[in-house]
Short mmCIF file of C-alpha atoms in Angstrom, two decimals:
data_model
loop_
_atom_site.label_atom_id
_atom_site.label_comp_id
_atom_site.label_asym_id
_atom_site.label_seq_id
_atom_site.Cartn_x
_atom_site.Cartn_y
_atom_site.Cartn_z
CA UNK F 22 -2.13 12.89 2.65
CA UNK F 23 -5.86 14.57 2.57
CA UNK F 24 -4.55 16.77 -0.29
CA UNK F 25 -3.78 12.89 -2.14
CA UNK F 26 -8.11 12.31 -0.75
CA UNK F 27 -9.74 14.93 -1.96
CA UNK F 28 -8.03 13.83 -5.75
CA UNK F 29 -8.86 10.51 -5.46
CA UNK F 30 -11.75 10.21 -7.56
CA UNK F 31 -10.34 11.77 -10.57
CA UNK F 32 -7.11 9.55 -9.91
CA UNK F 33 -9.39 6.31 -10.48
CA UNK F 34 -11.58 7.79 -13.64
CA UNK F 35 -8.51 8.57 -15.32
CA UNK F 36 -5.82 5.99 -14.48
CA UNK F 37 -5.03 2.22 -16.27
CA UNK F 38 -3.51 1.53 -12.68
CA UNK F 39 -3.05 2.35 -9.37
CA UNK F 40 0.24 1.58 -7.20
CA UNK F 41 -0.15 1.94 -3.12
CA UNK F 42 3.04 3.38 -1.01
CA UNK F 43 1.85 5.71 1.78
CA UNK F 44 1.77 4.83 5.29
CA UNK F 45 -0.91 3.41 6.69
CA UNK F 46 -2.88 6.10 9.04
CA UNK F 47 -4.77 7.16 10.86
CA UNK F 48 -6.26 9.06 7.47
CA UNK F 49 -5.28 6.97 4.92
CA UNK F 50 -7.03 3.92 6.59
CA UNK F 51 -9.50 2.29 3.59
CA UNK F 52 -8.54 5.01 2.22
CA UNK F 53 -9.49 3.08 -1.52
CA UNK F 54 -13.20 1.78 0.07
CA UNK F 55 -16.26 1.68 -1.83
CA UNK F 56 -17.07 5.51 -2.04
CA UNK F 57 -13.33 5.75 -4.28
CA UNK F 58 -13.90 2.69 -6.23
CA UNK F 59 -17.16 3.93 -7.45
CA UNK F 60 -15.89 6.71 -9.16
CA UNK F 61 -13.70 3.64 -11.51
CA UNK F 62 -15.61 3.61 -14.59
CA UNK F 63 -17.72 0.67 -15.01
CA UNK F 64 -14.80 -1.99 -16.80
CA UNK F 65 -12.47 0.65 -16.63
CA UNK F 66 -10.08 -2.30 -16.11
CA UNK F 67 -7.93 -0.11 -13.32
CA UNK F 68 -4.87 -2.28 -12.19
CA UNK F 69 -4.52 -1.50 -9.37
CA UNK F 70 -1.07 -2.29 -6.97
CA UNK F 71 -0.72 -2.10 -3.70
CA UNK F 72 3.11 -2.44 -1.79
CA UNK F 73 1.58 -0.46 1.51
CA UNK F 74 -0.30 -1.47 3.59
CA UNK F 75 -3.06 -4.27 3.29
CA UNK F 76 -5.61 -1.38 5.82
CA UNK F 77 -5.65 0.70 2.89
CA UNK F 78 -8.00 -0.78 0.99
CA UNK F 79 -10.86 -2.20 1.89
CA UNK F 80 -11.12 -5.31 1.09
CA UNK F 81 -15.04 -6.01 1.28
CA UNK F 82 -14.75 -2.16 -1.70
CA UNK F 83 -12.91 -4.31 -3.41
CA UNK F 84 -14.02 -7.58 -4.14
CA UNK F 85 -17.05 -6.19 -5.41
CA UNK F 86 -15.06 -3.83 -7.79
CA UNK F 87 -12.85 -6.90 -9.40
CA UNK F 88 -17.07 -8.72 -9.36
CA UNK F 89 -18.14 -5.84 -11.09
CA UNK F 90 -15.11 -5.32 -13.19
CA UNK F 91 -14.11 -1.98 -11.62
CA UNK F 92 -10.93 -3.37 -11.07
CA UNK F 93 -9.34 -5.54 -13.60
CA UNK F 94 -6.79 -6.78 -11.27
CA UNK F 95 -5.26 -6.67 -7.98
CA UNK F 96 -1.64 -6.92 -7.58
CA UNK F 97 -1.07 -7.07 -3.39
CA UNK F 98 2.01 -7.62 -2.15
CA UNK F 99 0.07 -6.13 1.70
CA UNK F 100 -3.11 -7.37 3.09
CA UNK F 101 -5.16 -6.98 6.48
CA UNK F 102 -4.63 -9.69 8.00
CA UNK F 103 -1.41 -10.48 7.58
CA UNK F 104 -1.25 -13.79 7.99
CA UNK F 105 -4.62 -13.73 5.92
CA UNK F 106 -6.57 -16.68 6.79
CA UNK F 107 -6.63 -19.65 5.29
CA UNK F 108 -9.55 -18.94 2.96
CA UNK F 109 -9.64 -15.92 2.53
CA UNK F 110 -11.17 -15.11 -0.69
CA UNK F 111 -8.31 -13.34 -1.81
CA UNK F 112 -6.30 -16.41 -2.49
CA UNK F 113 -9.20 -17.91 -5.58
CA UNK F 114 -10.18 -14.17 -7.04
CA UNK F 115 -8.90 -14.39 -10.29
CA UNK F 116 -8.08 -11.11 -10.38
CA UNK F 117 -5.79 -11.07 -7.48
CA UNK F 118 -2.47 -12.06 -7.30
CA UNK F 119 -0.99 -12.31 -4.29
CA UNK F 120 2.42 -11.23 -2.37
CA UNK F 121 3.52 -12.34 0.44
CA UNK F 122 4.67 -9.07 1.42
CA UNK F 123 8.23 -8.78 -0.19
CA UNK F 124 7.98 -5.43 -2.09
CA UNK F 125 10.24 -3.93 0.06
CA UNK F 126 13.24 -6.69 -1.68
CA UNK F 127 15.71 -6.18 -3.64
CA UNK F 128 19.08 -6.64 -3.89
CA UNK F 129 21.69 -5.38 -1.47
CA UNK F 130 18.70 -3.85 0.80
CA UNK F 131 20.07 -4.71 4.34
CA UNK F 132 23.49 -3.20 2.79
CA UNK F 133 21.31 0.04 2.51
CA UNK F 134 19.77 0.05 5.99
CA UNK F 135 23.26 -0.33 7.84
CA UNK F 136 24.24 2.31 6.12
CA UNK F 137 22.09 4.35 7.18
CA UNK F 138 22.11 2.80 10.27
CA UNK F 139 25.77 3.05 11.16
CA UNK F 140 25.18 7.19 8.89
CA UNK F 141 23.02 7.77 11.98
CA UNK F 142 25.92 7.02 14.46
CA UNK F 143 27.74 9.32 12.65
CA UNK F 144 25.64 11.50 13.31
CA UNK F 145 24.38 10.94 16.62
CA UNK F 146 28.21 10.20 17.76
CA UNK F 147 28.41 13.89 16.30
CA UNK F 148 25.24 15.52 16.98
CA UNK F 149 23.96 16.25 13.78
CA UNK F 150 20.36 15.80 13.08
CA UNK F 151 19.53 11.86 12.16
CA UNK F 152 17.88 10.53 8.64
CA UNK F 153 14.61 9.58 8.07
CA UNK F 154 13.33 10.36 11.80
CA UNK F 155 9.30 9.20 11.97
CA UNK F 156 7.54 12.04 12.70
CA UNK F 157 5.11 10.85 15.98
CA UNK F 158 2.88 13.23 15.20
CA UNK F 159 2.14 12.21 10.93
CA UNK F 160 2.48 8.22 12.21
CA UNK F 161 5.22 6.94 10.10
#
């Protein structure tokens, strides 16, 4: 995570699109804050996409970056807090597109989850290592 954060400024100066798909941990909370967003060139037109966790973005810093043109569009499947209050500015900002936290959904998503569960039951019964374990030291 720290490697990503240290190279974030360079990514932001060179990117047209930035997709956030990382876990929310102490190290990644507000990884896109005012300092990071200030590295984007004025009127760069960055398209920011967040399909992970709302806490990755400092939303007030995002509002300023949207208003000054550094971020031309924000496509957000997540926000902080969830659900957003009815009068939250993200609902009405012309450069923001919100979806209802369904980016995980795809055809056969349930079947894939069920397949992993069944596979892990078999692994458990055979005394084998399970797939998809959470590493509590990393927080994901």
